[in-house]
Coordinates of C-alpha atoms in Angstrom, one line a residue:
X158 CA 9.3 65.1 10.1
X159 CA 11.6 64.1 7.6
X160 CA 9.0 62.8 5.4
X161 CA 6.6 65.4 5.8
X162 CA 9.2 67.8 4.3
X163 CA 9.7 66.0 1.6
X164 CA 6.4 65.7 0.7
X165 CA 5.8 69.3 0.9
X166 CA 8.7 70.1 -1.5
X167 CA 7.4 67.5 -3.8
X168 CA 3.9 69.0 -3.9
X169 CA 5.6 72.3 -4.8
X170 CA 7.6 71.4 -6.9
X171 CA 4.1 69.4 -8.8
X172 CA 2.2 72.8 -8.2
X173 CA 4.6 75.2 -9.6
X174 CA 5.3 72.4 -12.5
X175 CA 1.6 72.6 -13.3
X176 CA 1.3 76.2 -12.7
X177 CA 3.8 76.7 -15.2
X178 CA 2.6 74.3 -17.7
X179 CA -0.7 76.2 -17.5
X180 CA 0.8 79.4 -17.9
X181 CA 2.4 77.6 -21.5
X182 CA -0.5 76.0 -22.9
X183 CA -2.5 79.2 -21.9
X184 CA -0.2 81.5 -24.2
X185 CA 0.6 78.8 -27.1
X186 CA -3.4 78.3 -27.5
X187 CA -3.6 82.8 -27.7
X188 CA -0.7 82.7 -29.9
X189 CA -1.9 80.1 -32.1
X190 CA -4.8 82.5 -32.7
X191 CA -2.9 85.8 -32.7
X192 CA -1.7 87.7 -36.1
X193 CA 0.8 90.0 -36.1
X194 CA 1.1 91.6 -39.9
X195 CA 4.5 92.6 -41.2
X196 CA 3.2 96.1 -41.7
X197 CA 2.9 96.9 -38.2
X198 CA 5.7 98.8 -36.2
X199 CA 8.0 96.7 -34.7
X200 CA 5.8 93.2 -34.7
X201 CA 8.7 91.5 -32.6
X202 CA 8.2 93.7 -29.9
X203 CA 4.4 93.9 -30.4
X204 CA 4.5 90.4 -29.8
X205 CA 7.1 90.1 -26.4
X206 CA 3.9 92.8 -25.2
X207 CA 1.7 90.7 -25.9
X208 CA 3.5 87.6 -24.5
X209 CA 3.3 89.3 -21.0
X210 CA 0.4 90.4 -21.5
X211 CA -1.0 86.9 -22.2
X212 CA 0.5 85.7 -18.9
X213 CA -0.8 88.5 -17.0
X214 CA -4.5 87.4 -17.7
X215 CA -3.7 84.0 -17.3
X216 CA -2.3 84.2 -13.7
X217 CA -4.8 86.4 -13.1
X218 CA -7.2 83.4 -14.0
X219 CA -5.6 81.0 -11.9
X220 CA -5.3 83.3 -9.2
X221 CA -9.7 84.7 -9.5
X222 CA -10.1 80.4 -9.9
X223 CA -8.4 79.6 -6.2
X224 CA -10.0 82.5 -4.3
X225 CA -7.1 84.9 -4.0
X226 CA -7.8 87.6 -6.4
X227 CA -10.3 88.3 -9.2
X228 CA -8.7 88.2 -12.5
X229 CA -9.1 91.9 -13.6
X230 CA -7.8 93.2 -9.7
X231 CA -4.5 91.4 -10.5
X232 CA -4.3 92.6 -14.1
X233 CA -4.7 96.3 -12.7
X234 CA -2.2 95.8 -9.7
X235 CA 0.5 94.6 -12.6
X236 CA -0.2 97.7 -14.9
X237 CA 0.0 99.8 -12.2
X238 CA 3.5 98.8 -11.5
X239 CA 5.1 100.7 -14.4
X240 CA 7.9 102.8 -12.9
X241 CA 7.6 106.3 -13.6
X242 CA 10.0 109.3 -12.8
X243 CA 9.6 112.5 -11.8
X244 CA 9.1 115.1 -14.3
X245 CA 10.7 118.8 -13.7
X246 CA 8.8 120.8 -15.6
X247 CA 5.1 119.8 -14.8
X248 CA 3.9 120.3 -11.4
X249 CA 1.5 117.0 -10.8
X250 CA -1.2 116.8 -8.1
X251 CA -3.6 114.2 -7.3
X252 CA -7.2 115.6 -6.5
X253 CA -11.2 115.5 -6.4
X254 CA -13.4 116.8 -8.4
X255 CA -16.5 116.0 -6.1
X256 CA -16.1 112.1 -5.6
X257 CA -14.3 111.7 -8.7
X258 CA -10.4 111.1 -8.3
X259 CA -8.2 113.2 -10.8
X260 CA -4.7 113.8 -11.6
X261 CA -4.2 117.3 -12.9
X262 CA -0.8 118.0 -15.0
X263 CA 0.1 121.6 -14.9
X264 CA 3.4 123.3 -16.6
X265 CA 5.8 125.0 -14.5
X266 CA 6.7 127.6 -17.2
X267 CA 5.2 130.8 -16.5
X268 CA 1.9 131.7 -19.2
X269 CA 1.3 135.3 -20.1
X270 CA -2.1 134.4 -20.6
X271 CA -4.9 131.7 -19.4
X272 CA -3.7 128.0 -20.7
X273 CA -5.6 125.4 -23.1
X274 CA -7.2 122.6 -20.6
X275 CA -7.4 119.1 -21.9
X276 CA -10.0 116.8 -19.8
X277 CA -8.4 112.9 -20.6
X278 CA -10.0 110.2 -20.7
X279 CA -7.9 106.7 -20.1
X280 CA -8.6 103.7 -22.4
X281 CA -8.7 100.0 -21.2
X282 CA -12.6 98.6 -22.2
X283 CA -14.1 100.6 -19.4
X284 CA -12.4 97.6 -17.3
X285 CA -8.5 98.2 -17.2
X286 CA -6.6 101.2 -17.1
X287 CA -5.9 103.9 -15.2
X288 CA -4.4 107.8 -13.9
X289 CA -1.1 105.2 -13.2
X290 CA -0.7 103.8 -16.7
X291 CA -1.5 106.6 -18.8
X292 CA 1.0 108.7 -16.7
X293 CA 3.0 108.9 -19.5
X294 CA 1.1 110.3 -22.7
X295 CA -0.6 113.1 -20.1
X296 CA 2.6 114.4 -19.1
X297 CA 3.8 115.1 -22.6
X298 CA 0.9 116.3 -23.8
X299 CA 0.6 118.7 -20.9
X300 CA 5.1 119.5 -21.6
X301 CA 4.4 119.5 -25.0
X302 CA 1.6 121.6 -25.6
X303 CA 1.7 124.0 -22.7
X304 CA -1.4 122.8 -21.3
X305 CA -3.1 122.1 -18.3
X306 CA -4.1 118.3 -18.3
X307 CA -6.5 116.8 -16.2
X308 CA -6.9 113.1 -16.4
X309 CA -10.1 111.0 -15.1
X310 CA -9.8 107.8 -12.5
X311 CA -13.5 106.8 -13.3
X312 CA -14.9 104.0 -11.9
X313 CA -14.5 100.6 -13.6
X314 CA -16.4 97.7 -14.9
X315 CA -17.7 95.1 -14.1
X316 CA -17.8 96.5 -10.7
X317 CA -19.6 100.0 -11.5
X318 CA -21.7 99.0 -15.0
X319 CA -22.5 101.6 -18.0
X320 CA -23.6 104.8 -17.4
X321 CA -21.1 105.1 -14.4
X322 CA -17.7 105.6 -16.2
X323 CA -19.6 108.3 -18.5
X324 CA -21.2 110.2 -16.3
X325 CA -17.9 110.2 -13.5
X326 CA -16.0 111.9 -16.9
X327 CA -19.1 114.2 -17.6
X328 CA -19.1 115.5 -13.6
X329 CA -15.6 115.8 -13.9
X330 CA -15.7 118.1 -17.0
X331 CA -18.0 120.2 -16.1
X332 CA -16.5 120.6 -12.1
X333 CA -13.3 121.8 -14.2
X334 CA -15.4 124.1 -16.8
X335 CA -17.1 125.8 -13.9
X336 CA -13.8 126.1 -12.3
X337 CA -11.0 126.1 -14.9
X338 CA -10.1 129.9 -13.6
X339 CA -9.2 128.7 -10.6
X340 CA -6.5 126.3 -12.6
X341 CA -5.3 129.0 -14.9
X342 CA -7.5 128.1 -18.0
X343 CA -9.5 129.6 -20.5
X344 CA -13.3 128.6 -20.0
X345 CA -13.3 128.8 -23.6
X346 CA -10.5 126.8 -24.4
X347 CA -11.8 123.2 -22.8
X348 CA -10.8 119.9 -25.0
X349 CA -11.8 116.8 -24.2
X350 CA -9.8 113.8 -25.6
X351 CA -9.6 110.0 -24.9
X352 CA -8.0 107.1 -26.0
X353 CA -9.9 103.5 -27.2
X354 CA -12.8 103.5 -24.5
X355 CA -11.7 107.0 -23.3
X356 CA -12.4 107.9 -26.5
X357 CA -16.0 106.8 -26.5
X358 CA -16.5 108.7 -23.5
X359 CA -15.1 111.6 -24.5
X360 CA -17.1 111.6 -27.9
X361 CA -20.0 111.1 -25.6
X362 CA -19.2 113.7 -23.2
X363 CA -19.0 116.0 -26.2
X364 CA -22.3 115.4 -27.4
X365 CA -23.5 115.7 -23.7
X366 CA -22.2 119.3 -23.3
X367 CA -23.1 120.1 -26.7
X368 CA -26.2 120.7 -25.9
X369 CA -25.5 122.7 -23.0
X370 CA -26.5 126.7 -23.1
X371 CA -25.3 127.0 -18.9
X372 CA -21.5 125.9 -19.8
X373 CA -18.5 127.3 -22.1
X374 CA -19.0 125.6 -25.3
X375 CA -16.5 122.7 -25.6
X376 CA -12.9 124.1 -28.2
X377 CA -12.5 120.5 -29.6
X378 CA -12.6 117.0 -29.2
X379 CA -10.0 114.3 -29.8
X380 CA -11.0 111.0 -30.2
X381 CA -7.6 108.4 -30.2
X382 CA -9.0 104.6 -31.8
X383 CA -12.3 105.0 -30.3
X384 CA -14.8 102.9 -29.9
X385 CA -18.4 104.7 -30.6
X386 CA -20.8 101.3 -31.6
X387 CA -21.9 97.8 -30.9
X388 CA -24.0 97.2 -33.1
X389 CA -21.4 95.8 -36.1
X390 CA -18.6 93.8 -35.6
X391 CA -18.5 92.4 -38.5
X392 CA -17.1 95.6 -40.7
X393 CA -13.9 95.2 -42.7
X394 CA -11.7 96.4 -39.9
X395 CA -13.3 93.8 -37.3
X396 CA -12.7 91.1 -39.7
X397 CA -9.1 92.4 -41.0
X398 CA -7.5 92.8 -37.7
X399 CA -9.7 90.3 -35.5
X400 CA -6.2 88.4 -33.9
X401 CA -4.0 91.4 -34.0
X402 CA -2.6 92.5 -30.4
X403 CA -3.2 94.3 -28.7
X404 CA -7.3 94.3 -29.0
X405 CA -9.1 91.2 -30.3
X406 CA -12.4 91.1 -32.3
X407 CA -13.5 89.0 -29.2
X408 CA -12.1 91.2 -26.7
X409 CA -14.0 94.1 -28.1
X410 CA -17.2 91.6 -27.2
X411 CA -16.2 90.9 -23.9
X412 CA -15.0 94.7 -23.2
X413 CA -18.3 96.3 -24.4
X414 CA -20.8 93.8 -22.6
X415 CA -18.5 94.0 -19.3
X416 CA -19.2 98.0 -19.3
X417 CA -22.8 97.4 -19.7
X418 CA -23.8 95.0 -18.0
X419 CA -21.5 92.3 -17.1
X420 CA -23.5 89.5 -19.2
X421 CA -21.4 87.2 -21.2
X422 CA -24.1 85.2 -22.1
X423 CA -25.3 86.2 -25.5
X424 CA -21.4 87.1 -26.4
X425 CA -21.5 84.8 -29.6
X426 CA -25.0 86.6 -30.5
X427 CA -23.2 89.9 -30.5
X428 CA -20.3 88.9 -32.8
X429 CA -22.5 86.8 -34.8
X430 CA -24.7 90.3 -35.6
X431 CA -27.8 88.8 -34.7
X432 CA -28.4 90.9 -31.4
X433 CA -30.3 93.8 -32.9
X434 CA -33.3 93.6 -34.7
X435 CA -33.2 94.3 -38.2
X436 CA -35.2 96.8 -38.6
X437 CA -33.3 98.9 -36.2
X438 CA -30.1 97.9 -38.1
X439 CA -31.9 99.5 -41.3
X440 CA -32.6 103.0 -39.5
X441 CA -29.2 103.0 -38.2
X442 CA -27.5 101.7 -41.5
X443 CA -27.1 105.0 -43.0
X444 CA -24.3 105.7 -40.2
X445 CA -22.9 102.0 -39.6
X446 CA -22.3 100.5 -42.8
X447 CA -19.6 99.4 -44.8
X448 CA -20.5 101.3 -47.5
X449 CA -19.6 104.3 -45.7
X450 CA -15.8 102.7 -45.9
X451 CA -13.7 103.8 -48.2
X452 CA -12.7 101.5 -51.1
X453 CA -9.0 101.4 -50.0
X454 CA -10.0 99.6 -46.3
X455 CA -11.5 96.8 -48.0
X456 CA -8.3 95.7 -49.2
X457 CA -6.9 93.2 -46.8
X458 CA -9.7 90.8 -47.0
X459 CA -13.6 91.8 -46.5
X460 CA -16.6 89.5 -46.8
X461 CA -19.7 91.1 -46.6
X462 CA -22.0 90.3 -43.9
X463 CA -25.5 88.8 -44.0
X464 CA -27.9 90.7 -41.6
X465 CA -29.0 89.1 -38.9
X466 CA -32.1 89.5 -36.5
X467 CA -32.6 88.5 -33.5
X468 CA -34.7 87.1 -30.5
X469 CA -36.7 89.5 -28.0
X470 CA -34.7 87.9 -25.1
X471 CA -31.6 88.7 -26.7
X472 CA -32.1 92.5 -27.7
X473 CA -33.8 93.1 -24.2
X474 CA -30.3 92.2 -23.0
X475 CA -28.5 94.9 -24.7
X476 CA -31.1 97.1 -26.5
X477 CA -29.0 100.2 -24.4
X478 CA -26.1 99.8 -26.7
X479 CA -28.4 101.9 -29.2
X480 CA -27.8 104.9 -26.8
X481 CA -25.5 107.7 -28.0
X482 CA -24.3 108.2 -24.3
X483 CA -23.0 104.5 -25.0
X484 CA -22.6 104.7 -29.0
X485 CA -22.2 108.1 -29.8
X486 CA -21.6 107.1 -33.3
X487 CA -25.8 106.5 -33.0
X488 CA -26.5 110.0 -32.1
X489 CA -29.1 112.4 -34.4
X490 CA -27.6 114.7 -37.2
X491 CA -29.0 117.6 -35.0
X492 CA -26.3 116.6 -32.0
X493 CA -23.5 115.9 -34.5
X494 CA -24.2 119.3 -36.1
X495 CA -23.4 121.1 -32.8
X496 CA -19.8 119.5 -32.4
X497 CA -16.9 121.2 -31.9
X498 CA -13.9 121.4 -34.1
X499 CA -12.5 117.0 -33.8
X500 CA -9.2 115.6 -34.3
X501 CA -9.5 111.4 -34.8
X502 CA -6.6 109.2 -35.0
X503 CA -6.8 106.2 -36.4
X504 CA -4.7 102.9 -36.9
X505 CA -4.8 100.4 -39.8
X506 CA -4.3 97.3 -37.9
X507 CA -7.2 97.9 -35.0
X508 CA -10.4 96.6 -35.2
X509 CA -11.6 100.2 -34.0
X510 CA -10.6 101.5 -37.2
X511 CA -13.8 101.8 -39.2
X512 CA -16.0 103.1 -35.8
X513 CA -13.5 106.3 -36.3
X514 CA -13.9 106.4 -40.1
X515 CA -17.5 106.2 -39.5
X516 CA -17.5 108.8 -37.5
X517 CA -14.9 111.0 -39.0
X518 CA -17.5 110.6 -42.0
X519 CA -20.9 111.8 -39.9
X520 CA -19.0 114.9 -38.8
X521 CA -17.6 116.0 -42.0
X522 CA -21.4 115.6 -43.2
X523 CA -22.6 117.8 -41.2
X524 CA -19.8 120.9 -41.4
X525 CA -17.8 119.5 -38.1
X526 CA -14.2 120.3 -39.1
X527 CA -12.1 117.2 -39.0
X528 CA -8.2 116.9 -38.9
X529 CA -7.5 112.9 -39.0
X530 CA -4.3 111.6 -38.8
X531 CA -4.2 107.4 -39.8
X532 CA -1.2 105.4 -38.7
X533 CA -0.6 103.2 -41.4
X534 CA 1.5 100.9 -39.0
X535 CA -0.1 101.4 -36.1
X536 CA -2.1 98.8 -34.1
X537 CA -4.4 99.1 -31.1
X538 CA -3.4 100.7 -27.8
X539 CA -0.1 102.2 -28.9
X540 CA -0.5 105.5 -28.0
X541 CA -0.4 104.2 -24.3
X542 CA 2.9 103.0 -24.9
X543 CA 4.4 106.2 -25.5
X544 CA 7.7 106.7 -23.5
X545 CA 7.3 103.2 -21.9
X546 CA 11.1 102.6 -22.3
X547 CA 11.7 99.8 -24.3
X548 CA 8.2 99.1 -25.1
X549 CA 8.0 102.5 -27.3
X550 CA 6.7 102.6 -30.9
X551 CA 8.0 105.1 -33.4
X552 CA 5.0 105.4 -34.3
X553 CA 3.0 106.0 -31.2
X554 CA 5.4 109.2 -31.2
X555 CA 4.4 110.1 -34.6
X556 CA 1.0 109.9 -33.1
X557 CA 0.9 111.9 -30.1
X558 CA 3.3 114.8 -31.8
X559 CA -0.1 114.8 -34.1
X560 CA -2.1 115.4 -31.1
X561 CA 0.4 117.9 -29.4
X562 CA 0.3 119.8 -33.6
X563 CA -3.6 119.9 -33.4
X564 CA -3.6 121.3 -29.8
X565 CA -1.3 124.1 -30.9
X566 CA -3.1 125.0 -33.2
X567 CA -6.6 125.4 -31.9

């Protein structure tokens, strides 16, 4: 008996020796291939998030690899952990709008008049995120702005593939524009806004509703980092920030293809540039092209990139990412020109950067009203760290008191 003891603290104590070793190696080969620039806002703390973050995704590994859990479940059950209290002056309920869950933020100060609503769409690569860990930034800009917030649990890749996250946020939008009354809103006063992914859903949802002659015409949309194309990832931001926290060049990749169809495979194609054909890159290259950059991006290191084509098999594997409802930065002049009044943040050190110049450019060409505000110091995903404690950025406030200004003023 005796023996059999020992033997079972010895293979323990080898299992959690070799656990932990893993766990090491794991996060000094991602931190060998990380960059962190001195201009970002506080790059020591940037990097102790992305430290646990690192070993987040690599015990989930471990634990998808010996049966217990896949890698993305655990990743979710940790984000979801975040403690947050309760907040007296919103009243907070969890609801359905037909199957789709939503959290709706509402202030408790009296309104002589019908509120602003803001539809919010979480970020996370259509994979991570959700009502949980975006808790934060939805109740302030509800408190801040005296608005009525309603944020979107959509169903998540890989599990539910493209279009289901878009069209859970457009049923959900227009369930609350049919029915905003009944919440104390102004039909006519509807935003949508998102964050990363939720951005390219909202910017898709936009153009969706555009179009609509049954439904309230949309006030504005506000589009935090988005990401509205696949079909460069080779443009000066991509290459710039392609190891900055908290979104890999890669990661992007992997994000995208998870959402539409769950197909690593021809991942290397995709960053490589050689998974459209070129004669569809031509027709699209008057909306996604460097040239469309300004000078002053190009700064920090740009090579340009040789075009690419590609093989049948490849392009019949993702030829959807040419679809607005998936790239909105892809849509026709005629949608864009039927856009509501935008607001686009953008960071310096994200790889998204560029998709929102882009875009901030094809609106302003066609007489959309833009009010951009660029976070010279800011970097991927810090707008969901607002209010997270110790793990807020300065300038992730600057950001969302931008957001808050633009709502006021609509």
């Amino acid at each position: 008996m005796a023996v059999a003891y020992i033997l079972l603290v010895l293979f323990l104590a080898v299992f959690v020796a070799g656990f932990i070793l893993l766990v090491l190696g794991a996060i000094n080969f991602d931190l060998s291939n990380s960059d962190i620039p001195s201009g970002v806002d506080r790059p020591v703390k940037l990097r102790i998030i992305h430290v646990f973050i690192i070993c987040t995704a690599v015990v989930g590994k471990i634990l998808e690899k010996i049966g217990i859990c896949s890698q993305f479940s655990f990743i979710r059950y940790i984000q979801d952990r975040m403690p947050v209290g309760v907040d007296p002056k919103l009243l907070i309920k969890n609801l359905r709008f037909d199957t789709v869950p939503i959290r709706i933020y509402q202030p408790k100060v009296p309104s002589a008049s019908q509120r602003r609503g803001v539809m919010f769409f979480h970020g996370g690569g259509w994979v991570l995120g959700s009502l949980e860990v975006y808790e934060n930034i939805c109740r302030f800009i509800a408190r801040e702005s005296e608005s009525v917030v309603v944020s979107v649990g959509y169903r998540l890749a890989p599990e539910h593939k493209y279009p289901a996250a878009y069209e859970d946020c457009l049923n959900a939008t227009i369930h609350f524009m049919k029915n905003s009354e009944h919440y104390g809103v102004d039909p006519a006063n509807v935003v949508v806004c998102g964050d990363s992914a939720g951005g390219n859903l909202a910017a898709a949802v936009c153009q969706t509703l555009a179009g609509r002659s049954d439904l309230p015409k949309l006030r504005a949309q506000i589009l935090i980092y988005p990401g509205l194309q696949a079909l460069d990832f080779n443009l000066p931001s991509y290459q710039q920030n392609r190891g900055v926290p908290l979104l890999y060049r890669e990661h992007a990749v992997f994000y995208v293809l998870q959402y539409l169809n769950g197909n690593l495979l021809h991942m290397q194609e995709v960053l490589d540039g050689s998974h459209i054909p070129i004669d569809i890159k031509l027709k699209y290259r008057k909306w996604v092209s460097p040239d469309n950059i300004p000078e002053k991006f190009k700064i920090r290191g740009y090579k340009p990139h040789v075009l690419l084509d590609c093989t049948p098999e490849v392009f019949e594997k993702v030829k959807r990412f040419c679809e607005p409802t998936l790239c909105p930065l892809l849509a026709e002049d005629a949608a864009i020109r039927q856009l509501p009044e935008s607001f686009i943040l953008t960071c310096e050190y994200d790889v998204l950067r560029d998709d929102g110049l882009l875009y901030k450019k094809r609106l302003e060409d066609n007489g959309v009203p833009v009010t951009w505000c660029h976070l010279e110091d800011g970097f991927h995903g810090i707008i969901c760290l607002l209010d997270k404690y110790v793990l807020s950025f300065p300038a992730a406030k600057r950001g969302a008191y931008n957001i808050v200004s633009f709502l006021k003023s609509l």
